[in-house]
Amino acid sequence: MVWKVLVINGPNMNLLGQRESELYGSLTLQDIENHLARRAKELGIEIDFFQSNHEGDLVERIHGARGYDFIIINPAAYTHTSVAIRDALLAVGRPFIEVHMTNIYAREEFRHRSYLSDIAMGQIVGLGPLSYSLALEAAYFLLKEKHGAQIHQG
């Protein structure tokens, strides 16, 4: 069985490698996607990527995620403001993991509130690009557990 995972990134994530390197490091979003694509292939997972700076585009992409088994999402700044993204995730009913490269709880007070954390399968924060890798591994194990399949160590 091949599972499909969708990785969604919100505003300003397209500027990774150019913005605030002290917080986000030097890797680009493409670098992270390339790494995830290689690991997904090893795990036998089909993976797609989407990034937008526009809330409505993110909501539309989530609406189109019904054909996916799992979502990994870094809503970026929309984490703290978007009821629309929350409602879209609830509407499609797909399990998801919320990812943040920085520790949102160690940053400005307004970043401590996530509109998604209470409906997510889990949240991985503060581990830089590794946050995405861990989310993919977690999605794989959660899907295997749900479907009672033997875990392949790729």
JSON list of N, CA, C and O in Angstrom, two decimals, residues 99-118:
[
{"chain": "A", "resi": 99, "resn": "VAL", "atom": "N", "xyz": [4.05, 21.62, 12.26]},
{"chain": "A", "resi": 99, "resn": "VAL", "atom": "CA", "xyz": [5.51, 21.73, 12.30]},
{"chain": "A", "resi": 99, "resn": "VAL", "atom": "C", "xyz": [5.92, 23.20, 12.37]},
{"chain": "A", "resi": 99, "resn": "VAL", "atom": "O", "xyz": [5.31, 24.05, 11.69]},
{"chain": "A", "resi": 100, "resn": "HIS", "atom": "N", "xyz": [6.93, 23.47, 13.16]},
{"chain": "A", "resi": 100, "resn": "HIS", "atom": "CA", "xyz": [7.56, 24.80, 13.19]},
{"chain": "A", "resi": 100, "resn": "HIS", "atom": "C", "xyz": [9.06, 24.62, 13.33]},
{"chain": "A", "resi": 100, "resn": "HIS", "atom": "O", "xyz": [9.51, 23.84, 14.18]},
{"chain": "A", "resi": 101, "resn": "MET", "atom": "N", "xyz": [9.82, 25.33, 12.53]},
{"chain": "A", "resi": 101, "resn": "MET", "atom": "CA", "xyz": [11.27, 25.22, 12.60]},
{"chain": "A", "resi": 101, "resn": "MET", "atom": "C", "xyz": [11.81, 25.82, 13.89]},
{"chain": "A", "resi": 101, "resn": "MET", "atom": "O", "xyz": [12.81, 25.35, 14.43]},
{"chain": "A", "resi": 102, "resn": "THR", "atom": "N", "xyz": [11.17, 26.87, 14.36]},
{"chain": "A", "resi": 102, "resn": "THR", "atom": "CA", "xyz": [11.60, 27.50, 15.61]},
{"chain": "A", "resi": 102, "resn": "THR", "atom": "C", "xyz": [10.67, 27.06, 16.74]},
{"chain": "A", "resi": 102, "resn": "THR", "atom": "O", "xyz": [9.57, 26.58, 16.50]},
{"chain": "A", "resi": 103, "resn": "ASN", "atom": "N", "xyz": [11.12, 27.26, 17.95]},
{"chain": "A", "resi": 103, "resn": "ASN", "atom": "CA", "xyz": [10.27, 26.96, 19.11]},
{"chain": "A", "resi": 103, "resn": "ASN", "atom": "C", "xyz": [9.35, 28.16, 19.34]},
{"chain": "A", "resi": 103, "resn": "ASN", "atom": "O", "xyz": [9.77, 29.16, 19.91]},
{"chain": "A", "resi": 104, "resn": "ILE", "atom": "N", "xyz": [8.12, 28.03, 18.89]},
{"chain": "A", "resi": 104, "resn": "ILE", "atom": "CA", "xyz": [7.19, 29.16, 18.98]},
{"chain": "A", "resi": 104, "resn": "ILE", "atom": "C", "xyz": [6.91, 29.54, 20.43]},
{"chain": "A", "resi": 104, "resn": "ILE", "atom": "O", "xyz": [6.50, 30.67, 20.69]},
{"chain": "A", "resi": 105, "resn": "TYR", "atom": "N", "xyz": [7.15, 28.65, 21.36]},
{"chain": "A", "resi": 105, "resn": "TYR", "atom": "CA", "xyz": [6.89, 28.92, 22.77]},
{"chain": "A", "resi": 105, "resn": "TYR", "atom": "C", "xyz": [8.05, 29.66, 23.44]},
{"chain": "A", "resi": 105, "resn": "TYR", "atom": "O", "xyz": [7.92, 30.12, 24.57]},
{"chain": "A", "resi": 106, "resn": "ALA", "atom": "N", "xyz": [9.17, 29.77, 22.74]},
{"chain": "A", "resi": 106, "resn": "ALA", "atom": "CA", "xyz": [10.33, 30.50, 23.25]},
{"chain": "A", "resi": 106, "resn": "ALA", "atom": "C", "xyz": [10.50, 31.84, 22.54]},
{"chain": "A", "resi": 106, "resn": "ALA", "atom": "O", "xyz": [11.49, 32.53, 22.74]},
{"chain": "A", "resi": 107, "resn": "ARG", "atom": "N", "xyz": [9.52, 32.19, 21.73]},
{"chain": "A", "resi": 107, "resn": "ARG", "atom": "CA", "xyz": [9.57, 33.45, 20.98]},
{"chain": "A", "resi": 107, "resn": "ARG", "atom": "C", "xyz": [8.59, 34.45, 21.57]},
{"chain": "A", "resi": 107, "resn": "ARG", "atom": "O", "xyz": [8.17, 34.32, 22.71]},
{"chain": "A", "resi": 108, "resn": "GLU", "atom": "N", "xyz": [8.19, 35.43, 20.79]},
{"chain": "A", "resi": 108, "resn": "GLU", "atom": "CA", "xyz": [7.30, 36.47, 21.27]},
{"chain": "A", "resi": 108, "resn": "GLU", "atom": "C", "xyz": [6.00, 35.85, 21.80]},
{"chain": "A", "resi": 108, "resn": "GLU", "atom": "O", "xyz": [5.54, 34.84, 21.30]},
{"chain": "A", "resi": 109, "resn": "GLU", "atom": "N", "xyz": [5.42, 36.51, 22.79]},
{"chain": "A", "resi": 109, "resn": "GLU", "atom": "CA", "xyz": [4.21, 36.00, 23.44]},
{"chain": "A", "resi": 109, "resn": "GLU", "atom": "C", "xyz": [3.10, 35.68, 22.45]},
{"chain": "A", "resi": 109, "resn": "GLU", "atom": "O", "xyz": [2.41, 34.68, 22.58]},
{"chain": "A", "resi": 110, "resn": "PHE", "atom": "N", "xyz": [2.91, 36.54, 21.43]},
{"chain": "A", "resi": 110, "resn": "PHE", "atom": "CA", "xyz": [1.81, 36.31, 20.50]},
{"chain": "A", "resi": 110, "resn": "PHE", "atom": "C", "xyz": [1.98, 35.02, 19.70]},
{"chain": "A", "resi": 110, "resn": "PHE", "atom": "O", "xyz": [1.01, 34.49, 19.17]},
{"chain": "A", "resi": 111, "resn": "ARG", "atom": "N", "xyz": [3.19, 34.49, 19.63]},
{"chain": "A", "resi": 111, "resn": "ARG", "atom": "CA", "xyz": [3.44, 33.24, 18.90]},
{"chain": "A", "resi": 111, "resn": "ARG", "atom": "C", "xyz": [3.14, 32.00, 19.74]},
{"chain": "A", "resi": 111, "resn": "ARG", "atom": "O", "xyz": [3.17, 30.88, 19.24]},
{"chain": "A", "resi": 112, "resn": "HIS", "atom": "N", "xyz": [2.85, 32.17, 21.01]},
{"chain": "A", "resi": 112, "resn": "HIS", "atom": "CA", "xyz": [2.62, 31.02, 21.90]},
{"chain": "A", "resi": 112, "resn": "HIS", "atom": "C", "xyz": [1.27, 30.35, 21.65]},
{"chain": "A", "resi": 112, "resn": "HIS", "atom": "O", "xyz": [1.07, 29.22, 22.07]},
{"chain": "A", "resi": 113, "resn": "ARG", "atom": "N", "xyz": [0.36, 31.02, 20.99]},
{"chain": "A", "resi": 113, "resn": "ARG", "atom": "CA", "xyz": [-0.98, 30.49, 20.74]},
{"chain": "A", "resi": 113, "resn": "ARG", "atom": "C", "xyz": [-1.04, 29.89, 19.35]},
{"chain": "A", "resi": 113, "resn": "ARG", "atom": "O", "xyz": [-0.77, 30.54, 18.36]},
{"chain": "A", "resi": 114, "resn": "SER", "atom": "N", "xyz": [-1.40, 28.62, 19.28]},
{"chain": "A", "resi": 114, "resn": "SER", "atom": "CA", "xyz": [-1.62, 27.96, 18.00]},
{"chain": "A", "resi": 114, "resn": "SER", "atom": "C", "xyz": [-3.09, 27.61, 17.87]},
{"chain": "A", "resi": 114, "resn": "SER", "atom": "O", "xyz": [-3.66, 26.98, 18.76]},
{"chain": "A", "resi": 115, "resn": "TYR", "atom": "N", "xyz": [-3.68, 27.98, 16.76]},
{"chain": "A", "resi": 115, "resn": "TYR", "atom": "CA", "xyz": [-5.07, 27.64, 16.49]},
{"chain": "A", "resi": 115, "resn": "TYR", "atom": "C", "xyz": [-5.23, 26.18, 16.02]},
{"chain": "A", "resi": 115, "resn": "TYR", "atom": "O", "xyz": [-6.35, 25.73, 15.81]},
{"chain": "A", "resi": 116, "resn": "LEU", "atom": "N", "xyz": [-4.11, 25.48, 15.86]},
{"chain": "A", "resi": 116, "resn": "LEU", "atom": "CA", "xyz": [-4.15, 24.12, 15.32]},
{"chain": "A", "resi": 116, "resn": "LEU", "atom": "C", "xyz": [-3.75, 23.04, 16.32]},
{"chain": "A", "resi": 116, "resn": "LEU", "atom": "O", "xyz": [-4.11, 21.88, 16.15]},
{"chain": "A", "resi": 117, "resn": "SER", "atom": "N", "xyz": [-2.98, 23.39, 17.33]},
{"chain": "A", "resi": 117, "resn": "SER", "atom": "CA", "xyz": [-2.35, 22.38, 18.17]},
{"chain": "A", "resi": 117, "resn": "SER", "atom": "C", "xyz": [-3.34, 21.43, 18.83]},
{"chain": "A", "resi": 117, "resn": "SER", "atom": "O", "xyz": [-3.05, 20.24, 18.97]},
{"chain": "A", "resi": 118, "resn": "ASP", "atom": "N", "xyz": [-4.52, 21.91, 19.19]},
{"chain": "A", "resi": 118, "resn": "ASP", "atom": "CA", "xyz": [-5.47, 21.04, 19.89]},
{"chain": "A", "resi": 118, "resn": "ASP", "atom": "C", "xyz": [-6.20, 20.06, 18.96]},
{"chain": "A", "resi": 118, "resn": "ASP", "atom": "O", "xyz": [-6.82, 19.12, 19.42]}
]
